[in-house]
Short mmCIF file of C-alpha atoms and ligand atoms in Angstrom, two decimals:
data_model
loop_
_atom_site.label_atom_id
_atom_site.label_comp_id
_atom_site.label_asym_id
_atom_site.label_seq_id
_atom_site.Cartn_x
_atom_site.Cartn_y
_atom_site.Cartn_z
CA MET U 1 -14.49 11.16 17.15
CA ARG U 2 -11.18 9.98 14.93
CA SER U 3 -11.33 6.08 15.35
CA LYS U 4 -6.86 5.49 16.63
CA LEU U 5 -7.08 3.71 13.35
CA THR U 6 -3.40 3.44 11.73
CA ILE U 7 -2.91 2.25 8.50
CA LEU U 8 -0.14 0.35 8.06
CA LYS U 9 1.64 -0.53 4.23
CA LEU U 10 4.82 -2.18 3.62
CA GLY U 11 5.61 -0.69 -0.20
CA GLY U 12 6.84 -4.28 -1.98
CA SER U 13 9.89 -2.07 -2.44
CA VAL U 14 10.20 -3.16 1.22
CA VAL U 15 9.10 -6.62 1.23
CA THR U 16 10.12 -8.03 -1.75
CA GLU U 17 13.80 -7.44 -3.92
CA LYS U 18 11.62 -5.97 -6.53
CA SER U 19 14.20 -6.30 -9.25
CA LYS U 20 14.75 -10.44 -8.82
CA PRO U 21 10.90 -11.92 -9.87
CA LEU U 22 9.57 -13.88 -6.63
CA THR U 23 12.23 -12.79 -4.33
CA PRO U 24 10.93 -11.66 -0.76
CA ASN U 25 12.89 -9.85 1.55
CA THR U 26 12.97 -11.89 4.23
CA LYS U 27 14.91 -10.00 6.35
CA ALA U 28 13.12 -6.54 6.20
CA ILE U 29 9.80 -8.31 6.80
CA LYS U 30 11.21 -10.33 10.52
CA ARG U 31 12.53 -7.01 11.35
CA LEU U 32 9.30 -5.24 10.76
CA ALA U 33 7.30 -7.74 11.92
CA LYS U 34 9.60 -7.04 15.73
CA GLU U 35 9.27 -3.22 14.89
CA ILE U 36 5.62 -3.38 15.07
CA ARG U 37 5.02 -5.62 17.73
CA LYS U 38 7.22 -3.26 19.73
CA ALA U 39 5.27 -0.35 18.26
CA ASP U 40 1.76 -2.47 19.96
CA SER U 41 -0.35 0.03 18.09
CA LYS U 42 -4.17 -0.56 18.02
CA PRO U 43 -6.20 -0.22 15.98
CA LEU U 44 -3.75 -1.63 13.14
CA ILE U 45 -4.69 -1.97 9.31
CA ILE U 46 -1.49 -3.88 7.77
CA ILE U 47 -1.89 -3.04 3.47
CA HIS U 48 1.60 -4.10 1.68
CA GLY U 49 2.73 -4.08 -2.06
CA GLY U 50 2.84 -6.44 -4.84
CA GLY U 51 6.94 -5.96 -5.31
CA SER U 52 8.48 -8.74 -6.89
CA TYR U 53 5.73 -11.01 -6.65
CA GLY U 54 2.33 -8.78 -8.42
CA HIS U 55 4.20 -6.71 -10.94
CA PRO U 56 6.00 -9.15 -12.66
CA LEU U 57 2.80 -11.05 -13.58
CA ALA U 58 0.70 -8.07 -13.73
CA LYS U 59 2.42 -7.14 -16.71
CA LYS U 60 3.57 -10.70 -18.04
CA TYR U 61 -0.37 -11.00 -18.73
CA ASN U 62 -1.58 -7.30 -18.95
CA ILE U 63 -3.99 -7.87 -16.66
CA MET U 64 -4.19 -4.64 -16.10
CA GLY U 65 -5.45 -3.87 -19.02
CA GLY U 66 -8.68 -5.79 -18.07
CA PHE U 67 -10.01 -9.60 -19.61
CA LYS U 68 -9.41 -10.16 -23.74
CA LYS U 69 -8.03 -13.38 -24.11
CA TYR U 70 -9.17 -16.34 -22.03
CA SER U 71 -5.57 -17.37 -21.54
CA GLN U 72 -5.57 -14.18 -19.42
CA ARG U 73 -7.19 -16.43 -16.51
CA PHE U 74 -4.41 -18.20 -15.76
CA GLY U 75 -2.16 -15.14 -15.41
CA PHE U 76 -5.26 -13.85 -13.48
CA SER U 77 -4.59 -16.87 -11.20
CA GLU U 78 -1.00 -16.62 -11.32
CA THR U 79 -0.63 -13.00 -10.20
CA HIS U 80 -3.29 -13.17 -7.03
CA GLU U 81 -1.45 -16.97 -5.68
CA ALA U 82 1.97 -14.79 -6.30
CA MET U 83 -0.04 -12.03 -3.67
CA VAL U 84 -0.85 -15.09 -1.64
CA ASP U 85 2.15 -16.29 -0.78
CA LEU U 86 3.62 -13.01 -0.26
CA SER U 87 1.44 -11.96 2.16
CA SER U 88 1.34 -15.52 3.82
CA LEU U 89 5.55 -15.13 4.16
CA ILE U 90 4.06 -11.78 6.09
CA ILE U 91 1.86 -12.90 7.74
CA ARG U 92 3.44 -15.79 9.08
CA SER U 93 6.98 -12.76 10.41
CA LEU U 94 3.64 -11.04 12.45
CA LEU U 95 1.92 -14.29 13.86
CA GLU U 96 5.48 -15.56 14.88
CA CYS U 97 6.07 -12.53 16.61
CA GLY U 98 3.74 -12.42 18.67
CA ILE U 99 1.05 -10.31 16.18
CA PRO U 100 -2.58 -11.71 15.38
CA ALA U 101 -2.80 -10.96 12.20
CA PHE U 102 -5.34 -12.15 9.40
CA ARG U 103 -5.18 -12.56 5.50
CA PHE U 104 -8.64 -10.25 3.83
CA ALA U 105 -7.99 -11.22 0.69
CA PRO U 106 -9.53 -8.31 -1.84
CA SER U 107 -10.33 -10.04 -4.90
CA SER U 108 -12.61 -11.96 -2.45
CA PHE U 109 -14.60 -8.63 -1.59
CA VAL U 110 -14.18 -5.85 -3.64
CA ILE U 111 -14.85 -4.71 -7.29
CA THR U 112 -13.61 -1.96 -8.75
CA GLU U 113 -15.01 0.32 -12.32
CA LYS U 114 -11.87 1.27 -14.50
CA GLY U 115 -9.76 0.01 -11.83
CA ARG U 116 -11.57 2.35 -8.92
CA ILE U 117 -12.91 0.71 -5.96
CA ARG U 118 -16.48 0.73 -6.79
CA MET U 119 -17.87 -1.91 -3.93
CA PHE U 120 -15.82 -2.64 -0.48
CA ASP U 121 -17.84 -5.50 1.45
CA LEU U 122 -15.97 -3.79 5.36
CA LYS U 123 -18.74 -6.07 7.83
CA ALA U 124 -15.97 -8.79 8.50
CA LEU U 125 -12.82 -6.08 8.22
CA VAL U 126 -14.48 -4.27 10.76
CA LYS U 127 -15.58 -7.31 12.88
CA ALA U 128 -11.87 -8.41 13.22
CA LEU U 129 -10.61 -4.75 14.72
CA GLU U 130 -13.58 -5.48 16.88
CA ILE U 131 -11.78 -8.42 18.41
CA ASP U 132 -7.82 -6.54 17.87
CA LEU U 133 -6.94 -8.42 15.25
CA VAL U 134 -5.11 -7.29 12.63
CA PRO U 135 -6.13 -7.26 9.21
CA VAL U 136 -3.13 -7.70 6.70
CA LEU U 137 -4.31 -6.42 2.97
CA TYR U 138 -2.59 -6.42 -0.45
CA GLY U 139 -2.60 -5.01 -3.44
CA ASP U 140 -4.55 -7.62 -5.40
CA VAL U 141 -6.06 -8.67 -9.14
CA VAL U 142 -9.47 -7.88 -8.59
CA PHE U 143 -12.36 -8.43 -10.67
CA ASP U 144 -14.25 -4.82 -12.51
CA ASP U 145 -17.28 -4.01 -14.40
CA GLU U 146 -15.70 -2.73 -17.21
CA LEU U 147 -12.80 -4.16 -17.97
CA GLY U 148 -13.96 -7.94 -16.87
CA PHE U 149 -10.63 -7.79 -13.65
CA THR U 150 -8.03 -5.51 -13.73
CA ILE U 151 -4.70 -4.90 -10.53
CA LEU U 152 -6.14 -2.92 -7.57
CA SER U 153 -2.79 -0.58 -5.66
CA GLY U 154 -1.96 -1.79 -2.56
CA ASP U 155 -2.04 2.42 -2.65
CA GLN U 156 -5.72 3.08 -3.44
CA ILE U 157 -6.72 0.28 -0.32
CA ALA U 158 -4.88 2.20 1.72
CA ALA U 159 -6.21 5.99 1.11
CA TYR U 160 -10.30 4.05 0.54
CA LEU U 161 -10.11 2.36 4.27
CA ALA U 162 -8.20 5.41 5.89
CA VAL U 163 -11.41 7.65 4.85
CA LYS U 164 -14.00 4.72 5.16
CA LEU U 165 -12.47 4.06 8.90
CA ASP U 166 -11.90 7.31 9.62
CA ALA U 167 -8.48 6.61 10.65
CA GLU U 168 -6.20 8.77 12.43
CA ARG U 169 -3.10 8.39 10.08
CA ILE U 170 -1.67 6.50 7.43
CA ILE U 171 2.66 5.19 7.24
CA MET U 172 3.64 4.35 4.57
CA GLY U 173 6.63 2.12 4.30
CA LEU U 174 9.52 2.69 1.44
CA ASP U 175 12.59 1.34 0.15
CA VAL U 176 13.39 6.02 0.34
CA ASP U 177 13.71 8.67 2.68
CA GLY U 178 10.32 9.86 1.88
CA VAL U 179 9.22 12.24 -1.85
CA TYR U 180 12.36 14.13 -3.00
CA ASP U 181 11.74 16.62 -5.81
CA SER U 182 12.84 14.07 -7.79
CA ASP U 183 13.03 10.73 -8.17
CA PRO U 184 16.29 10.36 -5.76
CA LYS U 185 17.75 6.51 -7.88
CA ARG U 186 17.93 8.67 -10.88
CA ASP U 187 18.78 12.33 -9.85
CA PRO U 188 21.76 12.12 -6.64
CA SER U 189 20.94 15.94 -5.71
CA ALA U 190 17.17 15.78 -5.09
CA ARG U 191 15.84 16.99 -2.44
CA LEU U 192 14.22 15.58 0.35
CA LEU U 193 11.07 17.52 1.02
CA SER U 194 10.20 16.76 4.43
CA GLU U 195 6.12 18.14 4.68
CA LEU U 196 3.74 18.49 2.07
CA SER U 197 0.25 20.67 2.12
CA LEU U 198 -2.78 20.03 -0.94
CA LYS U 199 -0.93 23.07 -2.02
CA ASP U 200 2.33 21.79 -2.86
CA ILE U 201 1.21 18.48 -4.07
CA GLU U 202 -0.69 20.87 -6.74
CA LYS U 203 2.17 22.45 -7.82
CA ILE U 204 4.67 19.03 -8.07
CA MET U 205 1.63 17.65 -10.36
CA GLU U 206 1.81 20.40 -12.15
CA ARG U 207 5.88 20.08 -12.87
CA VAL U 208 5.31 16.61 -13.10
CA GLY U 209 2.46 17.00 -15.96
CA GLY U 210 0.63 14.15 -18.27
CA SER U 211 0.80 11.54 -15.54
CA ARG U 212 -2.61 12.78 -13.39
CA ALA U 213 -4.77 8.97 -13.82
CA PRO U 214 -3.79 7.32 -11.00
CA ASP U 215 -3.71 3.50 -11.83
CA VAL U 216 -1.54 4.06 -14.83
CA THR U 217 1.17 6.83 -13.08
CA GLY U 218 3.71 4.59 -11.52
CA GLY U 219 6.24 4.97 -8.37
CA MET U 220 5.56 8.45 -6.21
CA MET U 221 3.33 10.42 -8.50
CA GLY U 222 0.37 7.21 -8.35
CA LYS U 223 1.21 7.11 -4.89
CA ILE U 224 0.36 10.82 -3.95
CA LEU U 225 -2.55 10.77 -6.46
CA GLU U 226 -3.79 8.44 -4.38
CA LEU U 227 -3.36 9.15 -0.92
CA LYS U 228 -4.48 12.70 -1.92
CA VAL U 229 -7.73 11.98 -1.18
CA ALA U 230 -7.22 10.81 2.27
CA VAL U 231 -5.68 14.01 3.09
CA GLU U 232 -7.85 15.70 1.51
CA TYR U 233 -10.47 14.07 4.45
CA GLY U 234 -7.94 15.55 7.14
CA ILE U 235 -5.86 12.78 7.26
CA ASP U 236 -2.50 12.57 7.96
CA VAL U 237 -0.05 11.20 6.08
CA LEU U 238 3.69 10.35 6.69
CA ILE U 239 6.32 8.45 4.48
CA VAL U 240 9.58 6.68 5.51
CA ASN U 241 12.21 4.73 4.80
CA ALA U 242 11.25 0.71 6.41
CA LEU U 243 14.35 -0.48 5.25
CA SER U 244 16.14 2.06 7.55
CA PRO U 245 15.71 -0.24 10.81
CA ASN U 246 13.30 1.55 13.84
CA ASN U 247 11.95 4.24 11.50
CA ILE U 248 8.40 2.41 11.31
CA TYR U 249 8.65 1.50 14.88
CA LYS U 250 9.56 4.98 15.43
CA ALA U 251 6.63 6.15 13.63
CA LEU U 252 3.83 3.95 14.73
CA ILE U 253 4.79 5.27 18.09
CA GLY U 254 4.89 8.93 17.10
CA GLU U 255 7.97 9.44 17.51
CA LYS U 256 9.97 12.50 15.00
CA VAL U 257 11.80 10.04 12.03
CA VAL U 258 13.07 11.20 8.70
CA GLY U 259 10.71 11.27 6.26
CA THR U 260 7.47 13.11 4.54
CA ARG U 261 4.28 14.57 6.17
CA ILE U 262 1.56 15.12 3.65
CA ARG U 263 -1.22 17.37 5.79
CA ARG U 264 -4.12 19.58 4.64
P1 LIG I 1 4.85 -1.48 -4.44
O1 LIG I 1 3.94 -1.05 -5.89
O2 LIG I 1 5.35 -2.18 -5.30
O3 LIG I 1 4.41 -1.83 -3.60
P2 LIG I 1 6.49 0.50 -3.39
O4 LIG I 1 4.60 0.56 -2.57
O5 LIG I 1 7.03 0.43 -2.31
O6 LIG I 1 6.04 -0.40 -4.34
P3 LIG I 1 7.32 2.06 -5.69
O7 LIG I 1 6.15 2.10 -6.79
O8 LIG I 1 8.30 1.36 -5.89
O9 LIG I 1 7.32 1.92 -4.34
O10 LIG I 1 7.77 4.08 -5.36
C1 LIG I 1 8.45 4.17 -4.69
C2 LIG I 1 9.97 4.27 -5.16
O11 LIG I 1 10.03 5.64 -6.49
C3 LIG I 1 10.91 4.78 -5.58
O12 LIG I 1 12.03 3.22 -5.10
C4 LIG I 1 11.70 5.78 -5.96
O13 LIG I 1 13.03 5.17 -7.02
C5 LIG I 1 10.70 6.05 -6.62
N1 LIG I 1 10.23 7.53 -7.02
C6 LIG I 1 10.26 8.26 -8.03
N2 LIG I 1 10.04 9.51 -8.14
C7 LIG I 1 10.00 9.99 -6.85
C8 LIG I 1 10.16 11.29 -5.73
N3 LIG I 1 10.59 12.32 -6.60
N4 LIG I 1 10.55 10.62 -5.09
C9 LIG I 1 10.28 9.87 -4.06
N5 LIG I 1 10.71 8.68 -5.18
C10 LIG I 1 10.68 8.86 -6.41
O1 LIG I 2 2.23 -2.85 -5.36
C1 LIG I 2 -0.07 -4.54 -7.13
O2 LIG I 2 -0.73 -3.36 -5.58
P1 LIG I 2 0.82 -2.44 -5.27
C2 LIG I 2 -0.38 -5.37 -6.98
O3 LIG I 2 0.46 -1.56 -4.22
C3 LIG I 2 -0.37 -6.61 -7.50
O4 LIG I 2 1.14 -0.88 -6.19
C4 LIG I 2 -0.87 -7.52 -7.54
C5 LIG I 2 0.90 -6.13 -8.79
#
């Protein structure tokens, strides 16, 4: 039987101003905390992305490509600290709204191998869920068996946890209404795909072509590639626009909301 666990991923495009380095979207963070409180969905794990906190630093120091020179160690630490800062802003807002949020820094208990999760110590996380804490994780720098270190995305964490903890659903909050047949920010005629099956995903991949490795594909394609694993396992995924007020609330309470539903 499913645990009823919900995994909520708040994209970096929502919790930060993605085009302005180290700029949070404080208004969205505070509103989302209120929506999450109002929905009172339990058990819940919140994961957030890097946006303008993690990505510019990770790029500057080429953390994704692995440990090549000693000077990168400062970038490794700075990227992590930026994520801790962003996470603190989010956790503070959640606490102020009466949500018992608790930080789990992935770099402390996850090891990857060529960017894919190899070891993930779930014990403390499970203990936290047992007492109704709301774990907050995020895309982070991580130690990697092959690369020395790399970047682990919040999307990979979301799919991994959903499968390992037998979650009921993953809700992804983004700055667009869902998955379109092309990037809606570049193509004004892009159409929203409100329902997607695994077969549809295969077709979309074929059309996009080339970018099959989730750790190098950015934006929506990388996301879908990561989520595919959870969908294959039977977990429902709902992608909604978290910049539109009440969408996350509605999604959490199971009310109909504009978005993309991905099912097996
Ligand atoms: P982060 O990685 O910082 O957490 P995020 O998860 O919020 O960010 P992005 O990685 O920025 O989200 O991906 C969302 C972006 O993907 C949208 O803003 C959109 O411009 C872009 N995109 C590309 N192709 C598509 C598509 N087919 N449908 C919808 N969005 C798309
Ligand atoms: O934004 C990446 O996580 P994502 C986090 O979920 C960093 O892809 C540190 C760039």
